[in-house]
mmCIF file of C-alpha atoms and ligand atoms in Angstrom:
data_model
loop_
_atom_site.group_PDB
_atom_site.id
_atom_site.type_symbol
_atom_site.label_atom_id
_atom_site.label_comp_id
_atom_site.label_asym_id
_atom_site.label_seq_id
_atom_site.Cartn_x
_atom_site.Cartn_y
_atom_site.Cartn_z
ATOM 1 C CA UNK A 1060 0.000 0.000 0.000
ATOM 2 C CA UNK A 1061 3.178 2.438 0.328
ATOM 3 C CA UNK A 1062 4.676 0.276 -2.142
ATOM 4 C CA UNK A 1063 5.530 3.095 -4.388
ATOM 5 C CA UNK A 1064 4.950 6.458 -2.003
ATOM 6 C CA UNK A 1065 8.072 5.695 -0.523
ATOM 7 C CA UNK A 1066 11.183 7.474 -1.837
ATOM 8 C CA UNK A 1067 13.607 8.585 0.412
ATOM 9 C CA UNK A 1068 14.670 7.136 3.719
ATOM 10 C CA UNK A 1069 17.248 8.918 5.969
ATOM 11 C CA UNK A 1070 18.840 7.220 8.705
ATOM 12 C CA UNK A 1071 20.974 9.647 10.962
ATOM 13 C CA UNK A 1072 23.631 8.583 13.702
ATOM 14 C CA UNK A 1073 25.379 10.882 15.843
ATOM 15 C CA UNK A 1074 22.419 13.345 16.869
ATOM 16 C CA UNK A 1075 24.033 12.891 20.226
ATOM 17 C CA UNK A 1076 27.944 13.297 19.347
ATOM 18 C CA UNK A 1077 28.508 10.636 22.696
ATOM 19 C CA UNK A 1078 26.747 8.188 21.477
ATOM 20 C CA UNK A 1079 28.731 5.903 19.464
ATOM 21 C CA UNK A 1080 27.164 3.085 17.794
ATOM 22 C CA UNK A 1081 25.203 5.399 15.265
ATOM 23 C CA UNK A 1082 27.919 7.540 14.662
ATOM 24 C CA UNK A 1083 30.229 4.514 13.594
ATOM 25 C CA UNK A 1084 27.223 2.854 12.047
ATOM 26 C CA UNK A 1085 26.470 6.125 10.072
ATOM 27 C CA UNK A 1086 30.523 6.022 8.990
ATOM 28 C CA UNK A 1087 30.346 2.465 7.541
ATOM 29 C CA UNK A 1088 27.547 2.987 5.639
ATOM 30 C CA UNK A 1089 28.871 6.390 4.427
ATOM 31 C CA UNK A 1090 31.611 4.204 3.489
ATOM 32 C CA UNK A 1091 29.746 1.579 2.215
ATOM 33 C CA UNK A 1092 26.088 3.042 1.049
ATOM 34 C CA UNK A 1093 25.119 -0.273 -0.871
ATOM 35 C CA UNK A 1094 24.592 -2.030 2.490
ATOM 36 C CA UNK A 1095 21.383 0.422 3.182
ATOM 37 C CA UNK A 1096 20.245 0.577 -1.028
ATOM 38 C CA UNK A 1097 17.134 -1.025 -1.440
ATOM 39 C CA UNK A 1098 15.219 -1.075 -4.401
ATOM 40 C CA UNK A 1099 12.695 1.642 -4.693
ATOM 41 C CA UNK A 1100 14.216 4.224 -2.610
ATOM 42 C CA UNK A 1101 17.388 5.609 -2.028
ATOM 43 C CA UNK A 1102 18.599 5.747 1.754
ATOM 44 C CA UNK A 1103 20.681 8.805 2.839
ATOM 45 C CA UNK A 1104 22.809 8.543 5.896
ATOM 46 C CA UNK A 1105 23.670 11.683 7.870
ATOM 47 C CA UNK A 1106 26.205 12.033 10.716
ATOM 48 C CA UNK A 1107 24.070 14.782 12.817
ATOM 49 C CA UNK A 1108 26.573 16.154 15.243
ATOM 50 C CA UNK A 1109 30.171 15.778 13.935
ATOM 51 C CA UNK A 1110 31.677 18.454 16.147
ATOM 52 C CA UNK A 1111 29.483 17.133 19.442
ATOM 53 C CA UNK A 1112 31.124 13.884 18.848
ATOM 54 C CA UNK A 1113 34.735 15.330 18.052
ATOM 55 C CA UNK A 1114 34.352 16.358 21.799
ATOM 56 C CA UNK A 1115 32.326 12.966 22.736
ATOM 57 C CA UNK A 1116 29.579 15.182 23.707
ATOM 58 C CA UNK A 1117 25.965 15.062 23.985
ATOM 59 C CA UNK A 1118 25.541 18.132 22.104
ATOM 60 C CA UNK A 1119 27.859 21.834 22.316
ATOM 61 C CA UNK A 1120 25.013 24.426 22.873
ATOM 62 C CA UNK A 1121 21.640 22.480 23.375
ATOM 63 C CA UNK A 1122 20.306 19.363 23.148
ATOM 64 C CA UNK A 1123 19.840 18.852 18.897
ATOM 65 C CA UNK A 1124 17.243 15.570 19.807
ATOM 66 C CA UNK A 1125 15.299 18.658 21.898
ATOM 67 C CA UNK A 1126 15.903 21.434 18.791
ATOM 68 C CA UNK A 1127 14.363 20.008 15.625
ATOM 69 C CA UNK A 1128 10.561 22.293 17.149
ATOM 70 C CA UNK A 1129 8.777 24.430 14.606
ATOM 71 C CA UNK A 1130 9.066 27.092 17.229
ATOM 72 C CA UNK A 1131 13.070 27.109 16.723
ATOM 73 C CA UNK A 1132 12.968 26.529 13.075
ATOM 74 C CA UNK A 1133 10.922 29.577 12.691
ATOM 75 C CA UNK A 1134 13.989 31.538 14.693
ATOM 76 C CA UNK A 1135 16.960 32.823 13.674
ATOM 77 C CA UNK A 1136 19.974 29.985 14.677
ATOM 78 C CA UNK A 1137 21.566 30.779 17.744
ATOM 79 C CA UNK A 1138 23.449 28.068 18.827
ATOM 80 C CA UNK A 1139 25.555 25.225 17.009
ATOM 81 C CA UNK A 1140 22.576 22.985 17.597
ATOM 82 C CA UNK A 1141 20.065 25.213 16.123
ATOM 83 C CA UNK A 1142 21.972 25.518 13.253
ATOM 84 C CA UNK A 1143 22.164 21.757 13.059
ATOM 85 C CA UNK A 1144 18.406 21.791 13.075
ATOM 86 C CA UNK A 1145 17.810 23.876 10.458
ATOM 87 C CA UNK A 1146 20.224 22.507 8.293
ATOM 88 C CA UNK A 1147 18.616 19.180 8.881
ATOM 89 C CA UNK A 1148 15.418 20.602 7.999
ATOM 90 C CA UNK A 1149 16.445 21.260 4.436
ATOM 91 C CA UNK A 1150 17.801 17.557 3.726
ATOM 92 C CA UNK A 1151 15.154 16.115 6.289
ATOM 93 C CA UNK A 1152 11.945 18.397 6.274
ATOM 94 C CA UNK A 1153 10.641 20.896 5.640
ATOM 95 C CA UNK A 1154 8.774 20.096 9.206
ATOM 96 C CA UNK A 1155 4.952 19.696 8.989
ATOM 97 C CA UNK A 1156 4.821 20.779 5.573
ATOM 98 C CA UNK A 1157 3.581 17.306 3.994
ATOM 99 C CA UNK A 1158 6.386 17.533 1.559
ATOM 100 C CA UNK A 1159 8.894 16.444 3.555
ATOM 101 C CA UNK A 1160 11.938 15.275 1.565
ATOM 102 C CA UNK A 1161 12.335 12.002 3.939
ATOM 103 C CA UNK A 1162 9.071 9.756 3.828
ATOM 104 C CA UNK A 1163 10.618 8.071 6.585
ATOM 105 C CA UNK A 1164 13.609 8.526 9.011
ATOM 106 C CA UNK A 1165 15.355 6.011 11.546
ATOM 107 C CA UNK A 1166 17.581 7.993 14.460
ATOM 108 C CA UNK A 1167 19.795 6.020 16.372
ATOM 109 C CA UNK A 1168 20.896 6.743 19.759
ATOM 110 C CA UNK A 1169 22.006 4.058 22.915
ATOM 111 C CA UNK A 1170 21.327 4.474 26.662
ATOM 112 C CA UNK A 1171 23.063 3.784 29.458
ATOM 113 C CA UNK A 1172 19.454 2.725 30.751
ATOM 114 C CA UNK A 1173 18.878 -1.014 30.413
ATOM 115 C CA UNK A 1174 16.486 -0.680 27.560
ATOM 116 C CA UNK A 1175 17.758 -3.518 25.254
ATOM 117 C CA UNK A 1176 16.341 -2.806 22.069
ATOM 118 C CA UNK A 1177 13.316 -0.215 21.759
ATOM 119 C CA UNK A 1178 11.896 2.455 19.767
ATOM 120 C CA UNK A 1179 10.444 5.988 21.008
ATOM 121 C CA UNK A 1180 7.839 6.834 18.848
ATOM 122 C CA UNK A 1181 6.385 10.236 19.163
ATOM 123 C CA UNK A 1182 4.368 10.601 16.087
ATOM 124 C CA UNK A 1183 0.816 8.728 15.517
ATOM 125 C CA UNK A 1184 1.389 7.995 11.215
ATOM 126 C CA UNK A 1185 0.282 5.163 9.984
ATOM 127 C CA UNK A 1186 3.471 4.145 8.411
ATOM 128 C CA UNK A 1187 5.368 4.474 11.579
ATOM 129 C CA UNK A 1188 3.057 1.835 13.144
ATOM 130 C CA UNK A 1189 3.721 -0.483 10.803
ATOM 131 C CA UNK A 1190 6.955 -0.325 11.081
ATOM 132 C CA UNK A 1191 7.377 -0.512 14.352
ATOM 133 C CA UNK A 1192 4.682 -3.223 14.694
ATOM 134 C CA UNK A 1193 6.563 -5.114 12.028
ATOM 135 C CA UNK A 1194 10.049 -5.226 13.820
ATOM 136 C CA UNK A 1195 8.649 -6.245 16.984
ATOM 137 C CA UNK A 1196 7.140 -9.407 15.235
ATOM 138 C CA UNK A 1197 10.869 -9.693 13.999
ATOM 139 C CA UNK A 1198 12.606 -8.503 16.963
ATOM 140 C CA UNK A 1199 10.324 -10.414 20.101
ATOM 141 C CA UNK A 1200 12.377 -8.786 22.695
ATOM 142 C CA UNK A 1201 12.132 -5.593 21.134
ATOM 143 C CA UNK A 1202 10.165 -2.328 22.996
ATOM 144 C CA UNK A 1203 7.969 0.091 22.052
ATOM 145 C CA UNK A 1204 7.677 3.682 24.049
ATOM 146 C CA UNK A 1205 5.577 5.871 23.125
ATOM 147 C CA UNK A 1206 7.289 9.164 24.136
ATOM 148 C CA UNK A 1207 5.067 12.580 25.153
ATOM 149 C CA UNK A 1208 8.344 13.666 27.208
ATOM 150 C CA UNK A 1209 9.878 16.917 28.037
ATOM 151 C CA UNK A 1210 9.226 18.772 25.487
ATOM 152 C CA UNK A 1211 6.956 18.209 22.468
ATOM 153 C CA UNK A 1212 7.558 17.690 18.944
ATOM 154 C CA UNK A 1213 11.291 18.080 18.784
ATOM 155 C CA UNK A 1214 13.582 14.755 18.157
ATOM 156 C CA UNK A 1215 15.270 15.071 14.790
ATOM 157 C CA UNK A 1216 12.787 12.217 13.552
ATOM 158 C CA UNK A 1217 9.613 14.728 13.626
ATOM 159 C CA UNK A 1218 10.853 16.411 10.721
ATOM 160 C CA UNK A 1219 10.462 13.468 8.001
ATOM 161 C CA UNK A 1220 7.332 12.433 7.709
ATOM 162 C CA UNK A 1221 7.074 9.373 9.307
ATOM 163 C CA UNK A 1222 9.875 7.605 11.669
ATOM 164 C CA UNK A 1223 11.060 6.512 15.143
ATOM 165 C CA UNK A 1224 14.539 6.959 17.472
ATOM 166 C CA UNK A 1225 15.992 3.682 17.983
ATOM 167 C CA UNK A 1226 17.369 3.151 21.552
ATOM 168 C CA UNK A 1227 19.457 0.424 22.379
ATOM 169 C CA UNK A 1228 21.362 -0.164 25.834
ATOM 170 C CA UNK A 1229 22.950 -0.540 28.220
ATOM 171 C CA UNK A 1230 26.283 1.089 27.401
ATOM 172 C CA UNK A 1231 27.909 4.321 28.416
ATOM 173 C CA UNK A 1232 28.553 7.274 26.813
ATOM 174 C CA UNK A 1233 31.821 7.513 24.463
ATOM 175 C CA UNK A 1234 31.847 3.547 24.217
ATOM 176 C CA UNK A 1235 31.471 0.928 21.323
ATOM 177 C CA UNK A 1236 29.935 -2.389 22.095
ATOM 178 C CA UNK A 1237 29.889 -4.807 19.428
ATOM 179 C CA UNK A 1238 26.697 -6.424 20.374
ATOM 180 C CA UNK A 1239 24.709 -3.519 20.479
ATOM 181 C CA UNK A 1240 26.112 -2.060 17.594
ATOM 182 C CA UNK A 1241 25.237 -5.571 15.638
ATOM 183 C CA UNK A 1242 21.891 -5.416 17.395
ATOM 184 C CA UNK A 1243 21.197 -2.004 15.913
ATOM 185 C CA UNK A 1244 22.491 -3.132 12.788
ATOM 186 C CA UNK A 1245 20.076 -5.507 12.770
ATOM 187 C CA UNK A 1246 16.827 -3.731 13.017
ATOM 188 C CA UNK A 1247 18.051 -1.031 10.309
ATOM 189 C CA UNK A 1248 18.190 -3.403 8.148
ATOM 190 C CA UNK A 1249 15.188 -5.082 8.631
ATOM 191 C CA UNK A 1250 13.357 -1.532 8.765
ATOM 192 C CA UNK A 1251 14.664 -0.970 5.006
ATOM 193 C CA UNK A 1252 13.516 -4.721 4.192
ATOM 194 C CA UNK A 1253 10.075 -3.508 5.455
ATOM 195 C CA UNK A 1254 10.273 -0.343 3.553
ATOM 196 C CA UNK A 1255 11.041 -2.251 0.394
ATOM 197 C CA UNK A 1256 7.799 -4.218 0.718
ATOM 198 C CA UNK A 1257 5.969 -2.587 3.151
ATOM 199 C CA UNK A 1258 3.146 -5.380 4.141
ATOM 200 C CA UNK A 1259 0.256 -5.106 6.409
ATOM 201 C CA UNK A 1260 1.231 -6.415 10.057
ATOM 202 C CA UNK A 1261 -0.296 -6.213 13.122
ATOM 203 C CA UNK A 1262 -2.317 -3.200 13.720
ATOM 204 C CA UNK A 1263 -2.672 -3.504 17.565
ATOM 205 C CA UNK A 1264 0.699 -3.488 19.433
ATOM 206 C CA UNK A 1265 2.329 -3.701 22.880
ATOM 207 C CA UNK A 1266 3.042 -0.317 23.697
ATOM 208 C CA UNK A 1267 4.672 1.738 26.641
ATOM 209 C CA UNK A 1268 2.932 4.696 27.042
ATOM 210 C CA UNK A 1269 4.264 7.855 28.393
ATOM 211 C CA UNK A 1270 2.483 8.807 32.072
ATOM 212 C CA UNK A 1271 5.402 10.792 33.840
ATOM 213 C CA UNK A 1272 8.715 12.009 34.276
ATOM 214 C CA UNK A 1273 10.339 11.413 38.060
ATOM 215 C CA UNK A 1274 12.766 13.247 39.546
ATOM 216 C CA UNK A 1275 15.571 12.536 41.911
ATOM 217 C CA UNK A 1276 14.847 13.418 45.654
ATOM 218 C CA UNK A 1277 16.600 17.087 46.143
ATOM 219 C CA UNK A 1278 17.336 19.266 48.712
ATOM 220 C CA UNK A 1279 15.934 23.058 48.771
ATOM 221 C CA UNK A 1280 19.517 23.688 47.116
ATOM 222 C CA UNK A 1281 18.349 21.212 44.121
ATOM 223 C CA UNK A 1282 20.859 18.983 45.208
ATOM 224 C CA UNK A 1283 20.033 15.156 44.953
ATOM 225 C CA UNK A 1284 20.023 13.590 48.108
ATOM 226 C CA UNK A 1285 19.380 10.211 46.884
ATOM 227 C CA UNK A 1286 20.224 7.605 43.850
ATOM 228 C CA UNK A 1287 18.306 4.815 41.969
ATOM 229 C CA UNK A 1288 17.429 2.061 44.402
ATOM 230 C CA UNK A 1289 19.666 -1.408 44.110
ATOM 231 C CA UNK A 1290 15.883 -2.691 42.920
ATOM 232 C CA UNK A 1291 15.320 -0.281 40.177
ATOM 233 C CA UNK A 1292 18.442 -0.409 38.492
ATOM 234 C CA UNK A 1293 18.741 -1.633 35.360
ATOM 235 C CA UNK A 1294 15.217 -3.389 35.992
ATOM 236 C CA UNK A 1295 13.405 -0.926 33.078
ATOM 237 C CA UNK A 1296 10.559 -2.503 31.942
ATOM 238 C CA UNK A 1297 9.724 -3.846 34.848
ATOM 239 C CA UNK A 1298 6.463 -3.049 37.104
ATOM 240 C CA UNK A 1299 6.878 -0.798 39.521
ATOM 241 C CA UNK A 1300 3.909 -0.773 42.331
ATOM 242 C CA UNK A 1301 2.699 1.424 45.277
ATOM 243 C CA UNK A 1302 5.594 0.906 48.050
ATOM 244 C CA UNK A 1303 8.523 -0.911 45.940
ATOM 245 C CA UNK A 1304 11.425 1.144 46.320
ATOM 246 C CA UNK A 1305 12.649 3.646 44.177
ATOM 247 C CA UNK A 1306 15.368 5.962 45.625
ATOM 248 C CA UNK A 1307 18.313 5.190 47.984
ATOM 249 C CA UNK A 1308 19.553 8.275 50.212
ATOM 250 C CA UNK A 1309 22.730 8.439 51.114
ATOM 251 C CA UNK A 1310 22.307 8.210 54.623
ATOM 252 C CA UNK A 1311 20.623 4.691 53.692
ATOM 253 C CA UNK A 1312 17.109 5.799 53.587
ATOM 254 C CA UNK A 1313 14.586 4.057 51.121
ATOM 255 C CA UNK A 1314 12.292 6.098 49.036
ATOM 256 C CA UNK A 1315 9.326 4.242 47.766
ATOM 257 C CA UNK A 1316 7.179 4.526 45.076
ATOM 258 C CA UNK A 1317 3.627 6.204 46.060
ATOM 259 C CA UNK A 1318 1.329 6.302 43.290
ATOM 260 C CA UNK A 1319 -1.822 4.509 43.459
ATOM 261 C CA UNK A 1320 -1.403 3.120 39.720
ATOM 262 C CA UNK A 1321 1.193 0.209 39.067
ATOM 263 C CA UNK A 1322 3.572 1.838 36.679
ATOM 264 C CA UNK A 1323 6.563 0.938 34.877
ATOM 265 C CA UNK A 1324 10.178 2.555 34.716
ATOM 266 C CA UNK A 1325 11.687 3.389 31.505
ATOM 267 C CA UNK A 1326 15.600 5.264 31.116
ATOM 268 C CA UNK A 1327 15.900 4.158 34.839
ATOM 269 C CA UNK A 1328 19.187 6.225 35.516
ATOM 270 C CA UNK A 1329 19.940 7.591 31.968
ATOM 271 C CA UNK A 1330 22.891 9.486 31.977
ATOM 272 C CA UNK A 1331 21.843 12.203 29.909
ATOM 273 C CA UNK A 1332 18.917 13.155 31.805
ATOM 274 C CA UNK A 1333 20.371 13.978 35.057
ATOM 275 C CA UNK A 1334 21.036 17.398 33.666
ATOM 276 C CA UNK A 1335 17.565 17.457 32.636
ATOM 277 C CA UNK A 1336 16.565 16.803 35.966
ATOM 278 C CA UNK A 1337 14.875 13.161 36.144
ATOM 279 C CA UNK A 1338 15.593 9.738 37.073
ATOM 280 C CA UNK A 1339 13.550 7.792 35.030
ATOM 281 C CA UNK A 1340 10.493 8.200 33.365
ATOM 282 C CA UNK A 1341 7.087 5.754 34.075
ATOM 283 C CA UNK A 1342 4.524 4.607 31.282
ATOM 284 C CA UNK A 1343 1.538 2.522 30.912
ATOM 285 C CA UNK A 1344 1.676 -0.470 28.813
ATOM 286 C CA UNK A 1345 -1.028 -0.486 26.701
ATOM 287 C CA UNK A 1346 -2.330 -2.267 24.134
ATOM 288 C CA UNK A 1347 -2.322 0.251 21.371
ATOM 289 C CA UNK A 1348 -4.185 0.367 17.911
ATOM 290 C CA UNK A 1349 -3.883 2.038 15.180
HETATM 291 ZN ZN1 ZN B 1665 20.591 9.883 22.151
#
C-alpha cells in the first residue's frame, strides 16, 4: 500500500555526538552506502553532530534531539545545535509541511538505561506503526515507548514524515559495544527490508505509554540527596507498584514509590537526563491500535 509512495529514507547517527554506535554505524555505511540501497528508494545517511562527537559530547550548545521544534525553526539559529536543526530541515523536512523530503527517518541513539532494544515513537502515522509493529514481530524482545516527554515535537525524527529513534542499551557514553552495535544493525536493516515491501502487520501493538517524568529526591539547594534504588536499576521494563522502592539516600534511607497506579520505569538512571533533571520516566503499557 506504500509500495511506491516511498522514496527517500534517511537514517541519521550521531544526533548525540557521545553516542557511538550510530555515529560509527552512520561512517560504515557512508563508506559503504550499498549495504542500506534497497530497491525503490534511495537511503541517505547523515552524521548529525560531527563536532558534538569530536568532543564525545551530547551536544555543544543544546540538546539537537530537543531542537528540531517548529518554534526554533521559525527563529533565527543561535546556537551550534540550532543551526544543526535547520540545516537538517532542508535535507530532512521541511517540518509539517507534507512535503517532507524524507518519507521516513530512523535515528539512532544508545542508553546507558537497560532498555535492550526499543523504539520511542512520538508521532501517531500510519506508516510508523507499521513499522514498528513489524520489527517487533521480527525482533520479540524488542520495545515500544511511546514518548510525550519533556518537550513536544522536537527529536530530529519529527521532521520526516514518518519515523522513530531507535534506543538500544545498556552502554555508556563515548563507548562501542559490538553487540549492540550488531543489534542495531540488525533492526536497520530489517526496517529498510520492510520499507522495500511494506506489508500489512499487526495493527494492535504492545506499547509503553508515556504517564510521567520522576525526579531525583533534592534538597531546597536542588541537590540530589538520593540515587536509583539497588531494585530499580537496570530493571526498566519492569512493574513498579505502590511501596517498591525507588530511591536510595545516602544516609541509607529508602524512598518508595507512592502512586496509586502500578507503573513501569523506563531510562531508569539515563545518563543524559540527570542534567535534565529526572531519574527515570514511568509509562503505561497499553495495548495500542492504530
Ligand atoms: Zn541519544
Amino acid at each position: 500500500m506504500y509500495k511506491n509512495l516511498i522514496k527517500n529514507v534517511v537514517i541519521v547517527g550521531g544526533t548525540h555526538g557521545n553516542e557511538f554506535t550510530g555515529v560509527y554505524l552512520a561512517k560504515y555505511w557512508l563508506k559503504n552506502p550499498n549495504m542500506v540501497q534497497r530497491r525503490g528508494f534511495n537511503t541517505n545517511i547523515i552524521f548529525a553532530n560531527q563536532k558534538a562527537f569530536k568532543e564525545v559530547r551530547r551536544y555543544i550548545d543544546r540538546d539537537l534531539n530537543r531542537s528540531c521544534s517548529l518554534s526554533i525553526l521559525s527563529k533565527n539559529a543561535d546556537s551550534h545545535e540550532a543551526k544543526l536543526a535547520h540545516h537538517l530541515n532542508t535535507l530532512i523536512g521541511p517540518k509539517d509541511n507534507h512535503q517532507e523530503n524524507a518519507d521516513f527517518v530512523v535515528d539512532l541513539h544508545t542508553t546507558t538505561s537497560n532498555m535492550g532494544i526499543s523504539l520511542v515513537i512520538s508521532n501517531q502515522n500510519e506508516l510508523t506503526w507499521l513499522a514498528a509493529s513489524y520489527l517487533s514481530e521480527e525482533f520479540p524482545d524488542l520495545k515500544i515507548y511511546r514518548w510525550q516527554g519533556d518537550e513536544e515535537g522536537a527529536f530530529v525524527d519529527s521532521l520526516g514524515a514518518d519515523g522513530f529513534a531507535i534506543e538500544v542499551g545498556a552502554i555508556p557514553q563515548g563507548v562501542l559495544r559490538s553487540d549492540i552495535y550488531k543489534q542495531t544493525e540488525e533492526i536497520v536493516y530489517k526496517l529498510l527490508d520492510f520499507l522495500e515491501n511494506p506489508s500489512d502487520t499487526n495493527r494492535t501493538v504492545n506499547v509503553y505509554d508515556h504517564v510521567t517524568l520522576v525526579d531525583f529526591p533534592r534538597d531546597n539547594d536542588g541537590e540530589i540527596i538520593a540515587m536509583i534504588h539497588p531494585q530499580r536499576q537496570d530493571n526498566d521494563f519492569k512493574l513498579i507498584q505502590s511501596g517498591d522502592p525507588m530511591f536510595l539516600s545516602f544516609e541509607g534511607q529508602i524512598i518508595v514509590y507512592e502512586g496509586s497506579e502500578s507503573l513501569y520505569g523506563l531510562f531508569i538512571n539515563e545518563a543524559a537526563y540527570y542534567e535534565k533533571g529526572f531519574a527515570m520516566c514511568l509509562a503505561r503499557k497499553i495495548e495500542y491500535s492504530f
